[in-house]
CSV table of C-alpha atoms (C1' of nucleotides) in Angstrom, one decimal:
chain,number,residue,atom,x,y,z
A,23,UNK,CA,18.3,-34.8,-4.5
A,24,UNK,CA,21.9,-34.2,-3.5
A,25,UNK,CA,22.3,-30.8,-1.9
A,26,UNK,CA,25.8,-29.6,-1.7
A,27,UNK,CA,25.1,-28.6,1.9
A,28,UNK,CA,28.5,-27.2,2.7
A,29,UNK,CA,28.4,-24.6,-0.1
A,30,UNK,CA,28.2,-21.2,1.5
A,31,UNK,CA,25.7,-19.2,-0.4
A,32,UNK,CA,26.4,-19.2,-4.1
A,33,UNK,CA,24.5,-16.0,-4.4
A,34,UNK,CA,26.2,-13.6,-2.0
A,35,UNK,CA,24.9,-14.1,1.4
A,36,UNK,CA,25.7,-16.6,4.1
A,37,UNK,CA,22.9,-19.2,3.8
A,38,UNK,CA,24.2,-20.9,6.9
A,39,UNK,CA,22.7,-18.3,9.2
A,40,UNK,CA,19.0,-18.1,9.7
A,41,UNK,CA,17.2,-15.1,11.1
A,42,UNK,CA,14.3,-15.3,13.5
A,43,UNK,CA,11.8,-13.4,15.6
A,44,UNK,CA,12.1,-9.6,15.8
A,45,UNK,CA,15.3,-9.4,13.8
A,46,UNK,CA,13.7,-11.2,10.9
A,47,UNK,CA,10.5,-9.2,11.1
A,48,UNK,CA,12.3,-5.9,11.0
A,49,UNK,CA,14.1,-7.0,7.9
A,50,UNK,CA,10.9,-8.1,6.3
A,51,UNK,CA,9.4,-4.7,6.9
A,52,UNK,CA,12.5,-3.0,5.6
A,53,UNK,CA,12.3,-5.0,2.5
A,54,UNK,CA,8.6,-4.1,2.0
A,55,UNK,CA,9.4,-0.4,2.5
A,56,UNK,CA,12.2,-0.5,0.0
A,57,UNK,CA,10.1,-2.3,-2.5
A,58,UNK,CA,7.3,0.2,-2.0
A,59,UNK,CA,9.7,3.1,-2.7
A,60,UNK,CA,11.1,1.4,-5.7
A,61,UNK,CA,8.2,0.0,-7.6
A,62,UNK,CA,5.2,1.6,-5.9
A,63,UNK,CA,2.2,0.0,-4.3
A,64,UNK,CA,0.5,-1.0,-7.5
A,65,UNK,CA,3.4,-3.1,-8.6
A,66,UNK,CA,4.5,-4.3,-5.2
A,67,UNK,CA,4.2,-8.1,-5.0
A,68,UNK,CA,4.6,-10.5,-2.2
A,69,UNK,CA,7.0,-12.4,-4.3
A,70,UNK,CA,9.1,-9.3,-4.8
A,71,UNK,CA,9.2,-8.5,-1.1
A,72,UNK,CA,10.1,-12.1,-0.3
A,73,UNK,CA,12.9,-12.2,-2.9
A,74,UNK,CA,14.3,-8.9,-1.6
A,75,UNK,CA,14.3,-10.2,1.9
A,76,UNK,CA,15.9,-13.5,0.7
A,77,UNK,CA,13.1,-15.6,2.1
A,78,UNK,CA,9.9,-17.3,1.0
A,79,UNK,CA,6.4,-16.1,0.7
A,80,UNK,CA,5.2,-18.2,3.5
A,81,UNK,CA,7.3,-16.3,6.0
A,82,UNK,CA,5.3,-13.2,5.0
A,83,UNK,CA,1.9,-14.8,5.0
A,84,UNK,CA,2.6,-16.2,8.4
A,85,UNK,CA,2.7,-12.7,9.7
A,86,UNK,CA,0.4,-10.6,7.6
A,87,UNK,CA,-2.7,-11.9,5.8
A,88,UNK,CA,-2.2,-9.9,2.6
A,89,UNK,CA,-0.4,-7.2,0.8
A,90,UNK,CA,-2.3,-4.4,2.3
A,91,UNK,CA,-1.6,-5.5,5.9
A,92,UNK,CA,2.0,-5.9,5.1
A,93,UNK,CA,2.3,-2.5,3.6
A,94,UNK,CA,0.4,-0.9,6.5
A,95,UNK,CA,2.8,-2.5,8.9
A,96,UNK,CA,5.8,-1.3,6.9
A,97,UNK,CA,4.4,2.2,7.0
A,98,UNK,CA,3.8,2.2,10.7
A,99,UNK,CA,7.3,0.9,11.2
A,100,UNK,CA,8.9,3.5,9.0
A,101,UNK,CA,6.8,6.6,9.4
A,102,UNK,CA,6.3,8.2,12.8
A,103,UNK,CA,3.0,9.5,13.9
A,104,UNK,CA,2.4,13.2,14.0
A,105,UNK,CA,0.7,12.9,17.3
A,106,UNK,CA,4.1,12.1,18.8
A,107,UNK,CA,5.4,15.6,18.5
A,108,UNK,CA,2.7,18.1,18.4
A,109,UNK,CA,4.3,21.3,17.2
A,110,UNK,CA,4.8,24.2,19.6
A,111,UNK,CA,5.9,27.3,17.8
A,112,UNK,CA,4.4,29.7,20.3
A,113,UNK,CA,1.6,30.9,18.1
A,114,UNK,CA,-1.6,29.4,16.7
A,115,UNK,CA,-0.8,30.2,13.1
A,116,UNK,CA,2.6,28.7,13.2
A,117,UNK,CA,1.4,25.6,15.0
A,118,UNK,CA,-1.3,24.9,12.5
A,119,UNK,CA,1.0,25.4,9.6
A,120,UNK,CA,3.5,23.1,11.2
A,121,UNK,CA,0.9,20.4,11.6
A,122,UNK,CA,-0.1,20.7,8.0
A,123,UNK,CA,3.5,20.7,6.9
A,124,UNK,CA,4.1,17.5,8.8
A,125,UNK,CA,1.1,16.0,7.0
A,126,UNK,CA,2.5,17.0,3.7
A,127,UNK,CA,5.9,15.5,4.6
A,128,UNK,CA,4.5,12.2,5.9
A,129,UNK,CA,2.4,11.9,2.8
A,130,UNK,CA,5.3,12.7,0.5
A,131,UNK,CA,7.3,9.9,2.0
A,132,UNK,CA,4.5,7.4,1.5
A,133,UNK,CA,3.4,8.5,-1.9
A,134,UNK,CA,-0.2,9.1,-2.8
A,135,UNK,CA,-0.5,6.1,-5.1
A,136,UNK,CA,0.1,4.0,-2.1
A,137,UNK,CA,-2.6,5.7,-0.2
A,138,UNK,CA,-5.1,5.3,-3.0
A,139,UNK,CA,-4.2,1.7,-3.4
A,140,UNK,CA,-4.5,1.0,0.3
A,141,UNK,CA,-7.9,2.7,0.6
A,142,UNK,CA,-9.2,0.6,-2.2
A,143,UNK,CA,-7.9,-2.7,-0.8
A,144,UNK,CA,-7.9,-2.2,2.9
A,145,UNK,CA,-11.3,-0.6,3.2
A,146,UNK,CA,-11.5,-0.6,7.0
A,147,UNK,CA,-7.9,0.6,7.2
A,148,UNK,CA,-7.4,3.6,9.1
A,149,UNK,CA,-10.2,5.6,10.6
A,150,UNK,CA,-7.8,5.8,13.5
A,151,UNK,CA,-5.2,7.9,11.6
A,152,UNK,CA,-7.9,10.4,10.9
A,153,UNK,CA,-9.3,10.8,14.4
A,154,UNK,CA,-5.7,11.3,15.6
A,155,UNK,CA,-5.3,14.5,13.5
A,156,UNK,CA,-8.5,15.8,15.2
A,157,UNK,CA,-6.8,15.2,18.6
A,158,UNK,CA,-3.7,17.0,17.5
A,159,UNK,CA,-5.7,20.0,16.4
A,160,UNK,CA,-7.7,20.1,19.5
A,161,UNK,CA,-4.6,20.2,21.6
A,162,UNK,CA,-3.1,23.0,19.5
A,163,UNK,CA,-6.3,25.0,19.9
A,164,UNK,CA,-6.4,24.4,23.6
A,165,UNK,CA,-3.0,25.9,24.0
A,166,UNK,CA,-4.0,28.9,21.8
A,167,UNK,CA,-7.0,29.5,24.0
A,168,UNK,CA,-4.9,29.3,27.1
A,169,UNK,CA,-2.5,31.9,25.7
A,170,UNK,CA,-5.6,34.1,25.1
A,171,UNK,CA,-5.0,34.1,21.4
A,172,UNK,CA,-8.5,32.9,20.6
A,173,UNK,CA,-11.7,33.4,22.5
A,174,UNK,CA,-12.3,29.7,23.1
A,175,UNK,CA,-11.1,26.3,22.2
A,176,UNK,CA,-14.7,25.0,22.4
A,177,UNK,CA,-15.4,25.0,18.7
A,178,UNK,CA,-17.7,22.9,16.7
A,179,UNK,CA,-15.8,19.7,15.7
A,180,UNK,CA,-16.0,20.6,12.0
A,181,UNK,CA,-14.2,23.8,12.7
A,182,UNK,CA,-11.5,22.0,14.8
A,183,UNK,CA,-10.7,19.7,12.0
A,184,UNK,CA,-11.4,21.9,9.0
A,185,UNK,CA,-7.7,22.6,8.2
A,186,UNK,CA,-6.6,18.9,8.2
A,187,UNK,CA,-9.7,17.9,6.3
A,188,UNK,CA,-9.1,20.4,3.6
A,189,UNK,CA,-5.5,19.4,3.3
A,190,UNK,CA,-6.3,15.8,3.1
A,191,UNK,CA,-8.6,16.5,0.3
A,192,UNK,CA,-5.9,18.4,-1.5
A,193,UNK,CA,-3.3,15.7,-0.9
A,194,UNK,CA,-5.4,13.0,-2.3
A,195,UNK,CA,-6.9,14.7,-5.3
A,196,UNK,CA,-4.2,16.9,-6.6
A,197,UNK,CA,-1.7,15.5,-8.9
A,198,UNK,CA,1.0,18.3,-8.8
A,199,UNK,CA,3.0,18.7,-5.6
A,200,UNK,CA,1.5,21.0,-3.1
A,201,UNK,CA,2.7,24.6,-2.7
A,202,UNK,CA,3.1,26.5,0.5
A,203,UNK,CA,0.6,28.8,-0.9
A,204,UNK,CA,-2.1,26.1,-0.5
A,205,UNK,CA,-1.2,25.7,3.1
A,206,UNK,CA,-1.4,29.4,3.9
A,207,UNK,CA,-4.7,29.7,2.0
A,208,UNK,CA,-6.2,27.0,4.1
A,209,UNK,CA,-5.0,28.6,7.3
A,210,UNK,CA,-5.6,32.3,6.5
A,211,UNK,CA,-8.7,32.1,4.4
A,212,UNK,CA,-10.6,29.4,6.2
A,213,UNK,CA,-9.2,28.2,9.5
A,214,UNK,CA,-8.2,31.4,11.3
A,215,UNK,CA,-11.3,33.4,10.4
A,216,UNK,CA,-13.4,30.6,11.8
A,217,UNK,CA,-11.5,30.1,15.1
A,218,UNK,CA,-11.1,33.8,15.7
A,219,UNK,CA,-14.7,34.4,15.3
A,220,UNK,CA,-14.0,37.0,12.6
A,221,UNK,CA,-14.7,35.8,9.1
A,222,UNK,CA,-12.7,37.3,6.2
A,223,UNK,CA,-13.3,41.0,5.8
B,4,UNK,CA,-23.8,-26.3,-33.2
B,5,UNK,CA,-27.3,-26.1,-34.8
B,6,UNK,CA,-28.9,-22.9,-33.7
B,7,UNK,CA,-32.6,-23.0,-33.7
B,8,UNK,CA,-32.7,-19.7,-35.5
B,9,UNK,CA,-36.4,-19.1,-35.4
B,10,UNK,CA,-36.7,-19.6,-31.6
B,11,UNK,CA,-37.1,-16.1,-30.3
B,12,UNK,CA,-35.1,-15.9,-27.2
B,13,UNK,CA,-34.7,-19.3,-25.8
B,14,UNK,CA,-32.4,-18.1,-23.1
B,15,UNK,CA,-33.6,-14.6,-23.3
B,16,UNK,CA,-32.2,-13.3,-26.6
B,17,UNK,CA,-32.0,-14.1,-30.3
B,18,UNK,CA,-28.6,-15.3,-31.1
B,19,UNK,CA,-29.2,-14.7,-34.8
B,20,UNK,CA,-29.0,-10.9,-34.5
B,21,UNK,CA,-25.8,-9.1,-34.2
B,22,UNK,CA,-25.7,-5.7,-32.6
B,23,UNK,CA,-23.5,-2.8,-33.8
B,24,UNK,CA,-22.4,0.7,-33.2
B,25,UNK,CA,-24.2,2.9,-30.7
B,26,UNK,CA,-26.8,0.2,-29.8
B,27,UNK,CA,-24.1,-2.3,-28.9
B,28,UNK,CA,-22.1,0.3,-27.0
B,29,UNK,CA,-25.1,1.3,-24.9
B,30,UNK,CA,-25.6,-2.4,-24.0
B,31,UNK,CA,-22.0,-2.8,-23.1
B,32,UNK,CA,-22.2,0.2,-20.8
B,33,UNK,CA,-25.4,-1.1,-19.2
B,34,UNK,CA,-23.7,-4.5,-18.7
B,35,UNK,CA,-20.8,-2.8,-17.0
B,36,UNK,CA,-23.1,-0.7,-14.8
B,37,UNK,CA,-25.1,-3.8,-13.8
B,38,UNK,CA,-22.0,-5.7,-13.0
B,39,UNK,CA,-20.7,-2.9,-11.0
B,40,UNK,CA,-23.9,-2.8,-8.9
B,41,UNK,CA,-23.9,-6.5,-8.5
B,42,UNK,CA,-20.3,-7.4,-7.6
B,43,UNK,CA,-18.6,-4.1,-7.0
B,44,UNK,CA,-15.6,-2.6,-8.6
B,45,UNK,CA,-13.0,-4.8,-6.9
B,46,UNK,CA,-14.6,-7.9,-8.3
B,47,UNK,CA,-15.7,-6.6,-11.6
B,48,UNK,CA,-13.9,-8.4,-14.4
B,49,UNK,CA,-13.7,-7.8,-18.1
B,50,UNK,CA,-14.7,-11.4,-18.6
B,51,UNK,CA,-17.8,-10.9,-16.4
B,52,UNK,CA,-18.9,-7.8,-18.3
B,53,UNK,CA,-18.4,-9.5,-21.6
B,54,UNK,CA,-20.4,-12.5,-20.5
B,55,UNK,CA,-23.2,-10.4,-19.2
B,56,UNK,CA,-23.4,-8.5,-22.5
B,57,UNK,CA,-23.2,-11.8,-24.4
B,58,UNK,CA,-20.1,-10.9,-26.3
B,59,UNK,CA,-16.4,-11.3,-26.2
B,60,UNK,CA,-13.7,-9.4,-24.5
B,61,UNK,CA,-12.2,-8.1,-27.7
B,62,UNK,CA,-15.4,-6.0,-28.2
B,63,UNK,CA,-14.7,-4.3,-24.9
B,64,UNK,CA,-11.0,-3.8,-25.5
B,65,UNK,CA,-11.7,-2.4,-28.9
B,66,UNK,CA,-13.5,0.5,-27.1
B,67,UNK,CA,-11.8,1.0,-23.8
B,68,UNK,CA,-8.2,0.2,-22.9
B,69,UNK,CA,-8.9,-1.2,-19.5
B,70,UNK,CA,-11.3,-1.8,-16.7
B,71,UNK,CA,-11.0,1.7,-15.3
B,72,UNK,CA,-11.8,3.4,-18.5
B,73,UNK,CA,-14.8,1.1,-19.1
B,74,UNK,CA,-16.1,1.8,-15.6
B,75,UNK,CA,-15.6,5.5,-16.0
B,76,UNK,CA,-17.5,5.5,-19.2
B,77,UNK,CA,-20.3,3.5,-17.6
B,78,UNK,CA,-20.5,6.0,-14.8
B,79,UNK,CA,-20.7,8.9,-17.2
B,80,UNK,CA,-23.4,7.2,-19.1
B,81,UNK,CA,-25.5,6.4,-16.1
B,82,UNK,CA,-25.0,9.2,-13.7
B,83,UNK,CA,-26.0,12.8,-14.6
B,84,UNK,CA,-23.7,15.7,-13.8
B,85,UNK,CA,-24.7,18.0,-11.0
B,86,UNK,CA,-23.8,20.9,-13.1
B,87,UNK,CA,-26.8,20.2,-15.4
B,88,UNK,CA,-29.3,21.3,-12.8
B,89,UNK,CA,-27.9,23.8,-10.4
B,90,UNK,CA,-30.4,24.0,-7.6
B,91,UNK,CA,-32.4,27.1,-7.0
B,92,UNK,CA,-34.4,27.0,-3.8
B,93,UNK,CA,-34.5,30.8,-3.4
B,94,UNK,CA,-32.0,30.9,-0.6
B,95,UNK,CA,-28.3,30.4,-0.2
B,96,UNK,CA,-28.5,27.9,2.6
B,97,UNK,CA,-31.1,25.8,0.8
B,98,UNK,CA,-29.1,25.9,-2.4
B,99,UNK,CA,-25.9,24.7,-0.8
B,100,UNK,CA,-27.6,22.0,1.0
B,101,UNK,CA,-29.2,20.9,-2.2
B,102,UNK,CA,-25.8,20.8,-3.9
B,103,UNK,CA,-24.4,18.7,-1.1
B,104,UNK,CA,-27.4,16.4,-1.1
B,105,UNK,CA,-27.0,15.9,-4.9
B,106,UNK,CA,-23.3,14.9,-4.3
B,107,UNK,CA,-24.4,12.4,-1.6
B,108,UNK,CA,-27.0,11.0,-4.0
B,109,UNK,CA,-24.6,10.6,-6.9
B,110,UNK,CA,-22.0,9.0,-4.8
B,111,UNK,CA,-24.5,6.7,-3.2
B,112,UNK,CA,-25.4,5.4,-6.6
B,113,UNK,CA,-21.8,4.8,-7.5
B,114,UNK,CA,-20.6,3.4,-4.2
B,115,UNK,CA,-17.4,4.4,-2.6
B,116,UNK,CA,-15.5,1.3,-3.1
B,117,UNK,CA,-15.8,2.0,-6.8
B,118,UNK,CA,-14.4,5.5,-6.3
B,119,UNK,CA,-11.5,4.2,-4.2
B,120,UNK,CA,-10.7,1.6,-6.8
B,121,UNK,CA,-10.9,4.1,-9.6
B,122,UNK,CA,-8.7,6.5,-7.9
B,123,UNK,CA,-6.1,3.9,-7.4
B,124,UNK,CA,-6.1,2.6,-10.9
B,125,UNK,CA,-7.1,5.6,-13.0
B,126,UNK,CA,-4.8,8.1,-11.4
B,127,UNK,CA,-5.3,10.9,-13.9
B,128,UNK,CA,-9.0,10.3,-13.8
B,129,UNK,CA,-11.1,13.1,-13.0
B,130,UNK,CA,-9.7,16.4,-12.0
B,131,UNK,CA,-12.5,17.7,-14.2
B,132,UNK,CA,-15.3,16.4,-11.9
B,133,UNK,CA,-13.8,18.4,-9.1
B,134,UNK,CA,-13.4,21.8,-10.8
B,135,UNK,CA,-17.0,21.4,-11.9
B,136,UNK,CA,-18.3,21.5,-8.3
B,137,UNK,CA,-16.3,24.7,-7.9
B,138,UNK,CA,-18.2,26.2,-10.8
B,139,UNK,CA,-21.5,25.2,-9.4
B,140,UNK,CA,-20.8,26.8,-6.0
B,141,UNK,CA,-19.6,29.9,-7.7
B,142,UNK,CA,-22.8,30.2,-9.5
B,143,UNK,CA,-24.9,29.6,-6.4
B,144,UNK,CA,-22.9,32.3,-4.6
B,145,UNK,CA,-23.3,34.8,-7.4
B,146,UNK,CA,-27.1,34.5,-7.2
B,147,UNK,CA,-27.0,34.9,-3.4
B,148,UNK,CA,-25.0,38.1,-3.8
B,149,UNK,CA,-27.4,39.4,-6.4
B,150,UNK,CA,-30.2,38.8,-4.0
B,151,UNK,CA,-28.3,40.8,-1.4
B,152,UNK,CA,-28.1,37.8,0.9
B,153,UNK,CA,-24.3,38.0,1.3
B,154,UNK,CA,-22.0,41.0,0.9
B,155,UNK,CA,-20.1,39.7,-2.1
B,156,UNK,CA,-19.5,36.6,-4.2
B,157,UNK,CA,-15.9,37.6,-4.6
B,158,UNK,CA,-14.5,35.1,-2.1
B,159,UNK,CA,-11.2,33.4,-1.9
B,160,UNK,CA,-11.4,30.2,-3.9
B,161,UNK,CA,-10.9,28.0,-0.9
B,162,UNK,CA,-14.0,29.5,0.7
B,163,UNK,CA,-16.0,29.0,-2.4
B,164,UNK,CA,-15.3,25.3,-2.5
B,165,UNK,CA,-15.0,24.6,1.2
B,166,UNK,CA,-18.4,22.9,1.5
B,167,UNK,CA,-17.9,20.5,-1.4
B,168,UNK,CA,-14.3,19.8,-0.3
B,169,UNK,CA,-15.3,18.9,3.2
B,170,UNK,CA,-18.2,16.8,2.0
B,171,UNK,CA,-15.9,14.9,-0.5
B,172,UNK,CA,-13.6,14.2,2.4
B,173,UNK,CA,-16.5,12.9,4.4
B,174,UNK,CA,-17.8,10.8,1.6
B,175,UNK,CA,-14.5,9.1,0.9
B,176,UNK,CA,-13.3,8.4,4.4
B,177,UNK,CA,-16.4,7.6,6.3
B,178,UNK,CA,-17.6,4.1,6.4
B,179,UNK,CA,-21.1,4.7,7.8
B,180,UNK,CA,-23.7,6.4,5.6
B,181,UNK,CA,-23.8,10.2,6.0
B,182,UNK,CA,-26.4,11.8,8.1
B,183,UNK,CA,-28.2,15.0,7.3
B,184,UNK,CA,-26.6,16.3,10.4
B,185,UNK,CA,-23.2,16.2,8.7
B,186,UNK,CA,-24.5,18.3,5.9
B,187,UNK,CA,-26.0,20.9,8.1
B,188,UNK,CA,-22.8,21.1,10.2
B,189,UNK,CA,-20.7,21.7,7.2
B,190,UNK,CA,-23.1,24.4,6.0
B,191,UNK,CA,-23.9,26.1,9.4
B,192,UNK,CA,-20.6,25.7,11.2
B,193,UNK,CA,-18.2,26.4,8.4
B,194,UNK,CA,-19.6,27.6,5.1
B,195,UNK,CA,-22.1,30.2,6.1
B,196,UNK,CA,-20.0,31.9,8.8
B,197,UNK,CA,-17.3,32.3,6.2
B,198,UNK,CA,-19.4,33.7,3.3
B,199,UNK,CA,-21.4,35.9,5.6
B,200,UNK,CA,-18.3,37.4,7.0
B,201,UNK,CA,-19.4,36.6,10.5
B,202,UNK,CA,-17.7,33.6,12.0
B,203,UNK,CA,-19.4,31.4,14.6
B,204,UNK,CA,-20.5,33.3,17.6
C,25,DG,C1',21.1,-33.6,23.1
C,26,DC,C1',16.4,-34.6,21.7
C,27,DC,C1',12.1,-32.2,20.0
C,28,DT,C1',9.4,-28.7,18.4
C,29,DT,C1',9.1,-24.8,15.8
C,30,DT,C1',9.6,-22.3,11.7
C,31,DA,C1',12.9,-20.2,8.1
C,32,DG,C1',13.9,-20.7,3.4
C,33,DA,C1',12.7,-22.2,-1.0
C,34,DG,C1',9.8,-23.2,-4.5
C,35,DA,C1',5.9,-26.1,-6.8
C,36,DC,C1',1.0,-25.8,-7.4
C,37,DG,C1',-3.8,-24.6,-8.8
C,38,DC,C1',-6.6,-20.7,-9.7
C,39,DA,C1',-8.2,-16.3,-11.5
C,40,DA,C1',-7.9,-12.5,-14.5
C,41,DC,C1',-5.3,-9.9,-17.6
C,42,DG,C1',-4.6,-8.5,-22.3
C,43,DT,C1',-3.6,-10.4,-27.1
C,44,DC,C1',-4.6,-13.2,-30.9
C,45,DT,C1',-7.2,-16.0,-34.1
C,46,DC,C1',-11.2,-17.7,-36.3
C,47,DT,C1',-15.7,-17.8,-38.2
C,48,DT,C1',-19.6,-15.5,-39.7
C,49,DG,C1',-23.2,-11.8,-39.8
C,50,DC,C1',-24.0,-7.0,-41.1
C,51,DT,C1',-23.5,-2.9,-44.2
C,52,DG,C1',-22.0,0.2,-47.7
C,53,DT,C1',-20.9,0.3,-52.6
C,54,DC,C1',-21.0,-0.6,-57.3
D,8,DG,C1',-28.2,-7.9,-55.9
D,9,DA,C1',-23.4,-9.7,-55.4
D,10,DC,C1',-19.1,-8.6,-53.1
D,11,DA,C1',-15.7,-6.9,-50.2
D,12,DG,C1',-14.5,-5.4,-45.8
D,13,DC,C1',-15.3,-4.5,-41.2
D,14,DA,C1',-16.2,-5.9,-36.8
D,15,DA,C1',-19.2,-9.1,-33.5
D,16,DG,C1',-19.1,-13.2,-30.9
D,17,DA,C1',-16.5,-16.7,-29.0
D,18,DG,C1',-12.8,-18.6,-26.9
D,19,DA,C1',-7.7,-20.3,-26.8
D,20,DC,C1',-3.3,-18.7,-25.2
D,21,DG,C1',0.7,-17.1,-22.5
D,22,DT,C1',1.7,-14.5,-18.4
D,23,DT,C1',1.5,-12.8,-13.9
D,24,DG,C1',0.5,-12.9,-9.1
D,25,DC,C1',-2.2,-14.7,-5.5
D,26,DG,C1',-2.5,-17.7,-1.5
D,27,DT,C1',-1.8,-22.6,-0.2
D,28,DC,C1',1.0,-26.5,0.5
D,29,DT,C1',5.1,-29.3,1.0
D,30,DC,C1',9.7,-30.3,2.1
D,31,DT,C1',14.3,-29.9,4.4
D,32,DA,C1',17.2,-28.2,7.7
D,33,DA,C1',18.6,-24.6,11.2
D,34,DA,C1',17.4,-22.5,15.9
D,35,DG,C1',16.1,-22.7,20.3
D,36,DG,C1',13.6,-24.6,24.5
D,37,DC,C1',13.6,-28.0,28.0
DNA sequence: GCCTTTAGAGACGCAACGTCTCTTGCTGTC
DNA sequence: GACAGCAAGAGACGTTGCGTCTCTAAAGGC
């Protein structure tokens, strides 16, 4: 079949250049992320991502075994971990609210259909992401104890993670967008009474 | 194809008889439930359910618009609601543990891959099922207050539902089967301190 | 400057979806 | 007791997306 080799990209990009290695991979992940934002996880297809990245499916499959893995990689690449900047507002209440707000933010940028889809497909996905939030809370609590704001940071693990657990529940099962009210309720009605050793009056 | 009409159930059923109405529907739901147990939600197909029920796909689509709706109907048909028998053990701690144990049971019979799958596909699924657990807890708490076991049943809504919310979180994100330990931690470390107005010591 | 790797493109077979069509048994009505 | 109409049972059909495979030619290593 006679290819008109010299023709520079009928469609709009220089076909003469060919990406490789890290550069290519970054563009693949960007394409996946863009596709995710545009059509959502349920309707994201390998074909769609490949087309958007102006490449073939094989290039994707060479790197990730399936849709779920690709999307997880795209998320990791585009969304920073909360553990990287543990908030420090100077007070326990502010710190915890900041942690929760960061979770809300991160989840808003991912979209909860995506999370549901991933949990269904990539079963073994991400226990890691959950334990991390426990570490963040532990660190926030240690600082509060050091300031003398609470009697001790040695709390039952359930108590340590109660705020993030409740928020996660809310994020995944509530359809309407979260209000700040929800965050303050979690902190003021449940979390703080428990860690201060004074339940609600 | 000559059917040997008189043969009662060569392969196991009389092809000469044709089911209708409620009888048929019940068998369709049973088939869906059996299929769910056997291959799991991810690999449950309309074709598979139809074949198991010895019928055609159209019979299914006439009743339910898609997989998710069919499975939800099958679940409703096969799994009783916890609200039907609110436990009454004579004490608050026992009641709450019984509610949680019932949730664990129900969820074990459904399987959490199924839940993940449904949440991904039937987005608007089941806000109802969640509010119901809140009602159950409210009723348990009212009885405890009437017995004088706790100062008041007028608690912030977050506190009322904290135990079921935490358990739901655990059920959906933990891969290994839950231990009783988890249940008692939720109740003793979080729930009871909050409702008794005495946080952990 | 040859040789290996792999990007880019798309064909292929498979599985399941959801729709449509067809025949034929069941049921309510006159 | 005949007849009309509804829907069961069965499967063909077009479509979509998966994951694999094949092929050519561009990059880069040595």
